[in-house]
PDB file of C-alpha atoms in Angstrom:
ATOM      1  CA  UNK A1320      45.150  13.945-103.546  1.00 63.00           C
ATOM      2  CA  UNK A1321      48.030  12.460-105.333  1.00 74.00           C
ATOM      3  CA  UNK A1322      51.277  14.442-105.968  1.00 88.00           C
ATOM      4  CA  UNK A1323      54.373  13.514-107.030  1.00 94.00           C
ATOM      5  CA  UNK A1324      57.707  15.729-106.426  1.00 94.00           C
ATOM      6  CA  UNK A1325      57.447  18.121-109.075  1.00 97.00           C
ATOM      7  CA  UNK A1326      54.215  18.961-107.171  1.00 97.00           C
ATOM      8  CA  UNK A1327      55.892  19.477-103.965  1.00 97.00           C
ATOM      9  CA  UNK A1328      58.923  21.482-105.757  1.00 98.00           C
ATOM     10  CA  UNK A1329      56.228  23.656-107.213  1.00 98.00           C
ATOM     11  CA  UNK A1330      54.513  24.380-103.948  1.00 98.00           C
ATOM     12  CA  UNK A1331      57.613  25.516-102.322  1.00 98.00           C
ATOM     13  CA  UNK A1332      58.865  27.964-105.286  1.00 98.00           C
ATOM     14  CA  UNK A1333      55.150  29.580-106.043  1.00 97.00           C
ATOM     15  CA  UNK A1334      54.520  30.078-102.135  1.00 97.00           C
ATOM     16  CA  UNK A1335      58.112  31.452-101.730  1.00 97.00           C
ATOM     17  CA  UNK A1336      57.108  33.497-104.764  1.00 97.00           C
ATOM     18  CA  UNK A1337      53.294  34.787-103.474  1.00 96.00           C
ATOM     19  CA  UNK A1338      54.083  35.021 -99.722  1.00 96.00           C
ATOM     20  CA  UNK A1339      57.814  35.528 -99.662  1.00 97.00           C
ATOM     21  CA  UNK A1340      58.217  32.530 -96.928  1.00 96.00           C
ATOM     22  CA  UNK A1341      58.917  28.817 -97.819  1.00 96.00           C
ATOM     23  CA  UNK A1342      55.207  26.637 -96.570  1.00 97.00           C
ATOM     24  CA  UNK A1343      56.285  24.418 -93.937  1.00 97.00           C
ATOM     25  CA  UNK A1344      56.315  20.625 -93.923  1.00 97.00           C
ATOM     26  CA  UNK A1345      53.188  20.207 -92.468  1.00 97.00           C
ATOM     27  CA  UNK A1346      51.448  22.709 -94.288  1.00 97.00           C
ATOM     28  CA  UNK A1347      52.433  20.986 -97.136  1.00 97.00           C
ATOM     29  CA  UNK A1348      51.292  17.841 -95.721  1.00 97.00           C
ATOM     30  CA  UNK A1349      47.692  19.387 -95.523  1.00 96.00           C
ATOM     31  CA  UNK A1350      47.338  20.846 -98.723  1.00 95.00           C
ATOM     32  CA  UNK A1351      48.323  17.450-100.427  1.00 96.00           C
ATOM     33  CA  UNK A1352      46.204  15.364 -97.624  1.00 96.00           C
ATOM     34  CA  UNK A1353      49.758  13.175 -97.273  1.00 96.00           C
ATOM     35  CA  UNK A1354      51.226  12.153 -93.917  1.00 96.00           C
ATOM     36  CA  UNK A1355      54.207  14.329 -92.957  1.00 96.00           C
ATOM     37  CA  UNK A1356      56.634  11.822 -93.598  1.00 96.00           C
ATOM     38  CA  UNK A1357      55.800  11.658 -96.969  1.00 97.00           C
ATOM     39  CA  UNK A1358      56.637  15.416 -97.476  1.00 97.00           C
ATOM     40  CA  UNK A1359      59.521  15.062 -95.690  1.00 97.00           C
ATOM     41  CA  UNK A1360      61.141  12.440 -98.501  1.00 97.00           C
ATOM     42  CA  UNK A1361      59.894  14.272-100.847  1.00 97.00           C
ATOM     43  CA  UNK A1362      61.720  17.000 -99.631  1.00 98.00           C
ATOM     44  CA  UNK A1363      64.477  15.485 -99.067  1.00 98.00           C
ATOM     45  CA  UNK A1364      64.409  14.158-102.959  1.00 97.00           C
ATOM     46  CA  UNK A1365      64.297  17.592-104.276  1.00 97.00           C
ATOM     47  CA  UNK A1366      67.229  18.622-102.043  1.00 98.00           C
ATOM     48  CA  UNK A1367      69.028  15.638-103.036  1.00 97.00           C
ATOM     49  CA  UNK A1368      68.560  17.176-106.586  1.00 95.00           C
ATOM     50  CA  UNK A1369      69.846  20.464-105.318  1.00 96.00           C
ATOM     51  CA  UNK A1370      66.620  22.309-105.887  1.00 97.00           C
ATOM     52  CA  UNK A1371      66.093  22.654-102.129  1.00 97.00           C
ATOM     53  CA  UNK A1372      68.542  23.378 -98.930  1.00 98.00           C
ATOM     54  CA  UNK A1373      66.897  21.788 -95.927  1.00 98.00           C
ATOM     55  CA  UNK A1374      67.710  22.397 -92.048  1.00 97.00           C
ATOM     56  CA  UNK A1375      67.718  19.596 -89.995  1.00 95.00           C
ATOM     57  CA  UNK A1376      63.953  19.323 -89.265  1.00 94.00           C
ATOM     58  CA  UNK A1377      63.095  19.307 -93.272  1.00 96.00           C
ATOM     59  CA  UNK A1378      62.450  22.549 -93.500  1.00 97.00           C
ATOM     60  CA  UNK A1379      63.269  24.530 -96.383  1.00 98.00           C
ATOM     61  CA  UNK A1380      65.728  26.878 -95.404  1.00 97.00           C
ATOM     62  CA  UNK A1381      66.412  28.050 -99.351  1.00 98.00           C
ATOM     63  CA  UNK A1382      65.161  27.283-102.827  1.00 97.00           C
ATOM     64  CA  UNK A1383      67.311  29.472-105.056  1.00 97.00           C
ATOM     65  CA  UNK A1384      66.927  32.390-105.693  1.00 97.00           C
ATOM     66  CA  UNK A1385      64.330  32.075-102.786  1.00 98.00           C
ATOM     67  CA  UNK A1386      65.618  32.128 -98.960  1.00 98.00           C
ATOM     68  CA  UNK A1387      63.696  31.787 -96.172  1.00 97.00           C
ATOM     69  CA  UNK A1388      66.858  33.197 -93.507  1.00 96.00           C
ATOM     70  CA  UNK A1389      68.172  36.143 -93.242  1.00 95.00           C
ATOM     71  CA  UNK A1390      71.759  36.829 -95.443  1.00 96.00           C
ATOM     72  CA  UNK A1391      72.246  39.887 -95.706  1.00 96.00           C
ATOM     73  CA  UNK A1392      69.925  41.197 -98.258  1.00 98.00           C
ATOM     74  CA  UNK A1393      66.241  41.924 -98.433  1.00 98.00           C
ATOM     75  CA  UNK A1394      63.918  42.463-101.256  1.00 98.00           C
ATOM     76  CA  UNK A1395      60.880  44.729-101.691  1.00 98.00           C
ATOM     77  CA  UNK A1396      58.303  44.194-104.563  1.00 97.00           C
ATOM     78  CA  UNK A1397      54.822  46.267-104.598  1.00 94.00           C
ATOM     79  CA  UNK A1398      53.396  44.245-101.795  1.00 94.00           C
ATOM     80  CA  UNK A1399      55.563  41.520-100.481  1.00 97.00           C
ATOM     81  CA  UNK A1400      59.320  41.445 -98.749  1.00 97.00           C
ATOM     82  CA  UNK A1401      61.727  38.381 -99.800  1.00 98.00           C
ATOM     83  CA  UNK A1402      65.205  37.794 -98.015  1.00 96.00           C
ATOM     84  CA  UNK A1403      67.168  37.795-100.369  1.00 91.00           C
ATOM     85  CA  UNK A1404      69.773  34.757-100.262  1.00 89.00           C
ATOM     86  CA  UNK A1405      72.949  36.611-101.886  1.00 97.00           C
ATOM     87  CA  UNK A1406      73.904  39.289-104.043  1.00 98.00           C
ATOM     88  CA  UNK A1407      73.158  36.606-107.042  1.00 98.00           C
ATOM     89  CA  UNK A1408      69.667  35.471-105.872  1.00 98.00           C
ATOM     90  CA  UNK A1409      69.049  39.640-104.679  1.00 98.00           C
ATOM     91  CA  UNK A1410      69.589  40.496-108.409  1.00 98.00           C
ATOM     92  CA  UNK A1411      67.424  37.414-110.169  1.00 98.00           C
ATOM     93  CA  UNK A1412      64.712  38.069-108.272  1.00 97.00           C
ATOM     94  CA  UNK A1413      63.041  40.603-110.420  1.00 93.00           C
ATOM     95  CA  UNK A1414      63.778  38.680-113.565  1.00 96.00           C
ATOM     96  CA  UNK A1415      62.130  35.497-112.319  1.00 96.00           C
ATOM     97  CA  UNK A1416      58.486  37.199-110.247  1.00 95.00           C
ATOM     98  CA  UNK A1417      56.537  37.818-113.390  1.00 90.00           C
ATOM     99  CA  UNK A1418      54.170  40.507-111.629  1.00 91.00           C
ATOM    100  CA  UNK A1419      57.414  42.720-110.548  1.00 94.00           C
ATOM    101  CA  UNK A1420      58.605  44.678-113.435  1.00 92.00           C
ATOM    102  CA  UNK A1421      61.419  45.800-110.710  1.00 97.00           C
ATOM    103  CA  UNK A1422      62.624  45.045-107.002  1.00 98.00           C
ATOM    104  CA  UNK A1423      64.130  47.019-104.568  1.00 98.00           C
ATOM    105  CA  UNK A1424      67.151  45.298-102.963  1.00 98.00           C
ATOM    106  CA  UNK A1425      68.927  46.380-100.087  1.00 98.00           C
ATOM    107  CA  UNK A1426      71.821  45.663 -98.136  1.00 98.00           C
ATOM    108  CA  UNK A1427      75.336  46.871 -96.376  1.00 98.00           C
ATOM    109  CA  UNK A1428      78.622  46.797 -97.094  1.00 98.00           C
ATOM    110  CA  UNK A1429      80.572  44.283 -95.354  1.00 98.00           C
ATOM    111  CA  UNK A1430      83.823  46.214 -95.024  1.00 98.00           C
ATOM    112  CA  UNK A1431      82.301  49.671 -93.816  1.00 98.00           C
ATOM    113  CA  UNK A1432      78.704  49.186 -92.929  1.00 98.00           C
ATOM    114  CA  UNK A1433      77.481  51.630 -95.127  1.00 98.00           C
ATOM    115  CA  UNK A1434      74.002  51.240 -96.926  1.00 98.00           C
ATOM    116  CA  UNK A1435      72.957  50.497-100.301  1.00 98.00           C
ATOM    117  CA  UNK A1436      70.053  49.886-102.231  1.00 98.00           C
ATOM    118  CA  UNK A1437      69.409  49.316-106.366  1.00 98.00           C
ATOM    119  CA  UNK A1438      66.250  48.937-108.209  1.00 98.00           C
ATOM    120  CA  UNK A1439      66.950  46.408-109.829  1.00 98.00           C
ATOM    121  CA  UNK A1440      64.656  45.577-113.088  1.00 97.00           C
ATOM    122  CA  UNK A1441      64.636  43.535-116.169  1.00 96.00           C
ATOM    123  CA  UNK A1442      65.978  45.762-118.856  1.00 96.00           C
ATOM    124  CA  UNK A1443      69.487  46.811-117.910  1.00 97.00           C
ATOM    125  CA  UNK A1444      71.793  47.028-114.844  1.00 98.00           C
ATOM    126  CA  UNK A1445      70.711  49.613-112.099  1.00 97.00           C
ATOM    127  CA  UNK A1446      73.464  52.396-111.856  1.00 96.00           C
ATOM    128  CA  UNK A1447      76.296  52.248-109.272  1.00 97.00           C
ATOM    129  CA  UNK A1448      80.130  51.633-108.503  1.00 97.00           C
ATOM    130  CA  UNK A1449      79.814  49.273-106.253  1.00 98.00           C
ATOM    131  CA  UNK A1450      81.012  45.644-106.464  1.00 98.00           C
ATOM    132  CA  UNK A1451      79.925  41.965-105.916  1.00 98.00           C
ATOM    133  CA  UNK A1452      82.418  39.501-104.315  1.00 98.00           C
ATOM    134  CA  UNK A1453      82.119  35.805-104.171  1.00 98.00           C
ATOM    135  CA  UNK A1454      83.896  34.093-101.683  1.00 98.00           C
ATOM    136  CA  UNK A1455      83.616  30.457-102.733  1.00 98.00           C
ATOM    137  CA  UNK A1456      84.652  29.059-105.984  1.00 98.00           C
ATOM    138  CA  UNK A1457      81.789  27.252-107.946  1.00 96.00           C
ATOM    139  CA  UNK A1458      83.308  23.609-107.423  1.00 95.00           C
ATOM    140  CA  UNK A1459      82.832  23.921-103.729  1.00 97.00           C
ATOM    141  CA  UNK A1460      79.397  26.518-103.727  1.00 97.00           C
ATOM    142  CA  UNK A1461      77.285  23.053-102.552  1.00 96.00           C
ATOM    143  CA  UNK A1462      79.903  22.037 -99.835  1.00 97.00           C
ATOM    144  CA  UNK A1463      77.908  24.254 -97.524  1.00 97.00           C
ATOM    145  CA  UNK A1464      75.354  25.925 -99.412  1.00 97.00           C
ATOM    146  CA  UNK A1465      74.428  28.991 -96.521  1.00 96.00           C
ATOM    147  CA  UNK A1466      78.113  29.111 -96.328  1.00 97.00           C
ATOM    148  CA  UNK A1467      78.110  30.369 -99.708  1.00 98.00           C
ATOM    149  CA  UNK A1468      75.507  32.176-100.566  1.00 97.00           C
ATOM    150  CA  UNK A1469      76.140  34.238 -97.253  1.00 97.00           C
ATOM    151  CA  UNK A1470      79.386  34.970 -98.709  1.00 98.00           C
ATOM    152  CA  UNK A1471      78.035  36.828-102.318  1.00 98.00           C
ATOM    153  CA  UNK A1472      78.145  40.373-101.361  1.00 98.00           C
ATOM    154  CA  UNK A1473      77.821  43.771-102.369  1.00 98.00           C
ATOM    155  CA  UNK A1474      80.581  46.268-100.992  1.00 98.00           C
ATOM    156  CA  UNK A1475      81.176  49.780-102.169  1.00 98.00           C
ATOM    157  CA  UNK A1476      84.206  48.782-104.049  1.00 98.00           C
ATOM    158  CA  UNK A1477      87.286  47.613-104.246  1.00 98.00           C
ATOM    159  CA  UNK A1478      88.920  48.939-101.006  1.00 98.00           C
ATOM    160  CA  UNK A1479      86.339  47.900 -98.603  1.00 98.00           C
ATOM    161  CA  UNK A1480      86.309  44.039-100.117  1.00 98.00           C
ATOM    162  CA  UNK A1481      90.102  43.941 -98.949  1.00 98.00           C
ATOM    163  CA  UNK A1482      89.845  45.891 -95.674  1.00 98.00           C
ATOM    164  CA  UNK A1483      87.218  43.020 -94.955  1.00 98.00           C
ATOM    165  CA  UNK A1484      89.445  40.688 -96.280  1.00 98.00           C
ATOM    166  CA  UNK A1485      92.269  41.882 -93.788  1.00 98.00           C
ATOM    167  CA  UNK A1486      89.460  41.459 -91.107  1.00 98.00           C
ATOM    168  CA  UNK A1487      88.121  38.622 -91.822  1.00 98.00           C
ATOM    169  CA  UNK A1488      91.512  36.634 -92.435  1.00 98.00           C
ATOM    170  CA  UNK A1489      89.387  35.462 -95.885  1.00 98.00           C
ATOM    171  CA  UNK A1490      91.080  34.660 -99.222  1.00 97.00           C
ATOM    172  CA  UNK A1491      90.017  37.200-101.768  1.00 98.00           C
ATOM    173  CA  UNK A1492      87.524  35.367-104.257  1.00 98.00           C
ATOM    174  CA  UNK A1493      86.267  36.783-107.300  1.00 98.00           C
ATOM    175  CA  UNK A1494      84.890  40.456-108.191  1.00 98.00           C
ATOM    176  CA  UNK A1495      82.488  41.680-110.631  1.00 98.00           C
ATOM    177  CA  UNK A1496      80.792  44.536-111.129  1.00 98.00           C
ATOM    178  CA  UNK A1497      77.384  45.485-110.938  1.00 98.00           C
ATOM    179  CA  UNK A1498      76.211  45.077-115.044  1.00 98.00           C
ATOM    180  CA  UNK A1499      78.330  41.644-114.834  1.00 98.00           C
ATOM    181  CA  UNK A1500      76.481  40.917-111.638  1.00 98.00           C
ATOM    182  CA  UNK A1501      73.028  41.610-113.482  1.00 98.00           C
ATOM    183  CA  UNK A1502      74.239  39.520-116.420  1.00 98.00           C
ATOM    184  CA  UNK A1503      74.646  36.732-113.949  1.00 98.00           C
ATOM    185  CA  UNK A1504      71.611  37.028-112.355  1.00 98.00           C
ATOM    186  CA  UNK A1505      68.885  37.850-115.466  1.00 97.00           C
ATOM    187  CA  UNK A1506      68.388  33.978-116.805  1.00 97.00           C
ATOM    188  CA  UNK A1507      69.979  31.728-114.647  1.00 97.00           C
ATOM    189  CA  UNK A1508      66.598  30.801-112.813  1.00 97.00           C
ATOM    190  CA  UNK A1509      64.565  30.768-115.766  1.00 96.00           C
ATOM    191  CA  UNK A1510      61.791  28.221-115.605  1.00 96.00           C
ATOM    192  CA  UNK A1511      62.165  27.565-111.910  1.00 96.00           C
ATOM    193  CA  UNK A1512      58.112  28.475-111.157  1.00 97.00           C
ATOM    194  CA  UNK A1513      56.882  26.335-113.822  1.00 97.00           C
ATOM    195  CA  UNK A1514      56.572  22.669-114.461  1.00 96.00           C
ATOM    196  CA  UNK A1515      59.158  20.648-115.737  1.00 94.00           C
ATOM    197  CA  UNK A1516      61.774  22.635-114.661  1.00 94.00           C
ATOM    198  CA  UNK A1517      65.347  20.607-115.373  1.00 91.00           C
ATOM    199  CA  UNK A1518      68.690  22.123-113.829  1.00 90.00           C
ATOM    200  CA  UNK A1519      71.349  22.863-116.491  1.00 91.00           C
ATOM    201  CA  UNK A1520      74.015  20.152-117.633  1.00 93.00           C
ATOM    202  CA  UNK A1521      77.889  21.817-116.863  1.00 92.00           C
ATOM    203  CA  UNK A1522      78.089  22.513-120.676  1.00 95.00           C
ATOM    204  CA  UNK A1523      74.997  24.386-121.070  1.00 96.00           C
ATOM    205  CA  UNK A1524      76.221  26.179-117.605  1.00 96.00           C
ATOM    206  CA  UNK A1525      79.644  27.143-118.465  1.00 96.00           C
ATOM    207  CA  UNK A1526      78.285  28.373-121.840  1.00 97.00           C
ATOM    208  CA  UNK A1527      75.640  30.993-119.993  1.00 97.00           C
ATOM    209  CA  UNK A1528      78.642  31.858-117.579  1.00 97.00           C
ATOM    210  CA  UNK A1529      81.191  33.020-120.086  1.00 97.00           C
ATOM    211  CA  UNK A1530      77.919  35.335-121.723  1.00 97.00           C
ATOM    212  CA  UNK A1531      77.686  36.779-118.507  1.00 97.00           C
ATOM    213  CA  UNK A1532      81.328  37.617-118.699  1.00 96.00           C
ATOM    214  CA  UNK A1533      82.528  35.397-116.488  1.00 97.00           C
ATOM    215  CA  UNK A1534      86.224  33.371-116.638  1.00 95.00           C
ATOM    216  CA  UNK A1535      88.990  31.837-115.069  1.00 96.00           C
ATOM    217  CA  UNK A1536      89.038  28.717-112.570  1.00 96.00           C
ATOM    218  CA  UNK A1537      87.125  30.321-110.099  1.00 97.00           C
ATOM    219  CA  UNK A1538      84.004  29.256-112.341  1.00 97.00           C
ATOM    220  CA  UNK A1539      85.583  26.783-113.671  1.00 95.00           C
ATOM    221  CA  UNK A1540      86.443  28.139-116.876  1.00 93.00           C
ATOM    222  CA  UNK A1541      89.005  29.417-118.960  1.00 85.00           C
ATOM    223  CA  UNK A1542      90.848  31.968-118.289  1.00 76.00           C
ATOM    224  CA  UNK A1543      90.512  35.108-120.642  1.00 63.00           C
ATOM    225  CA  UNK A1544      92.735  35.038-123.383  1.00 47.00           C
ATOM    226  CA  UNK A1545      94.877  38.845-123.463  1.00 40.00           C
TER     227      UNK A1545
END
C-alpha cells in the first residue's frame, strides 16, 4: 500500500482523534504494509515539520492539540478521554473533534491544588475567574516542546500564579483570562484532521494572535498602544 507523509500525519491525528491515544510505530507499519523503519522517517519528517513531538524510540509523544502523556489536564467527550497537552490544546479540543459539540476539561491549580473543571464548547467561553499562565515565550515554545506545553496552566487567579511563582523560583510569563484563553484556542488547529493541512506563515500567525487579544514581546508582538 503506498503512502506518503501526509498519510502517516493523518493516521496519527484521526487515531488520536477516534481513540484518544497516538497508534504506535509499528501499528502504523501494519496498516500501511511498510517496514518499521520507513514509519519511523516518516515520522521523523513530520516532526521535523513540527507537526509531531517524538520520544526517543519514534513514538509520538504529542501532535498538537493531541498528547499522548499526561500534563496536567484531561479531557472527556461522550465516549472517549484525551490528555490534554496544556491549557491551550485543553481548550481547542472541542473546536477541532467535529462529533463533540463540547468537552469537559479538567485540571488543578498549580499554586493551591484545588480542582477545576469547564465545559468548554464552540460558541463562547465557559464561565469562570480563573486564569491561564504561560511560562515560555513563543520564540522559545519549540526549544523543549513538553517543557512548554507542561507549563500552560490554569490557576484560580492571580494570587496563586505568584505564590507558585515564589515556589517554583519561575519568572512570571504571561496571563490571560479565560474568554482570551478560548479566543486562543477556537481556530488555531483548524484543518489539522484533514488533508493538506499547511502550518501558518509568522504573518498569518501574528495576525490570528492579536484577534485573540494577544500583545507584547512575549508573542512576539507589539505591545498595546495606551
Amino acid at each position: 500500500m503506498a503512502f506518503d507523509d501526509e498519510d502517516l500525519r493523518l493516521a496519527v491525528y484521526r487515531g488520536f482523534a477516534e481513540t484518544g491515544r497516538a497508534p504506535e510505530p509499528r501499528e502504523l507499519a501494519e496498516r500501511f504494509g511498510a517496514s518499521l523503519e520507513t514509519v519511523r522517517d516518516g515520522l521523523r519528517a513530520l516532526a521535523d515539520l513540527r507537526h509531531v513531538v517524538l520520544d526517543d524510540e519514534d513514538r509520538v509523544l504529542m501532535a498538537h492539540p493531541f498528547a499522548s502523556i499526561p500534563l496536567g489536564f484531561a479531557v472527556m467527550g461522550r465516549s472517549t478521554l484525551w490528555w490534554g497537552g496544556c491549557a491551550w490544546d485543553s481548550f481547542a479540543l472541542a473546536h477541532l473533534l467535529p462529533d463533540e459539540p463540547d468537552v469537559l476539561v479538567s485540571t488543578r491549580c498549580p499554586g493551591c491544588d484545588r480542582a477545576h473543571a469547564w465545559v468548554v464548547g464552540r460558541d463562547a467561553p465557559p464561565d469562570g475567574e480563573q486564569v491561564a499562565h504561560f511560562l515560555v515565550p513563543v520564540t522559545r515554545m519549540w526549544d523543549d516542546v513538553v517543557h512548554t506545553c507542561g507549563h500552560q496552566r490554569l490557576f484560580c487567579g492571580e494570587r496563586c500564579v505568584d505564590v507558585w511563582l515564589e515556589r517554583s523560583g519561575n519568572e512570571r510569563g504571561y496571563v490571560m483570562d479565560l474568554a482570551t484563553l478560548w479566543r486562543l484556542a477556537r481556530g488555531w488547529y483548524a484543518g489539522r484532521l484533514d488533508r493538506g493541512y499547511t502550518r501558518r506563515e509568522p504573518a498569518t500567525a501574528a495576525a490570528y494572535l492579536r484577534e485573540a487579544g494577544l500583545s507584547g514581546p512575549f508573542w512576539g508582538l507589539p505591545a498595546e498602544q495606551g
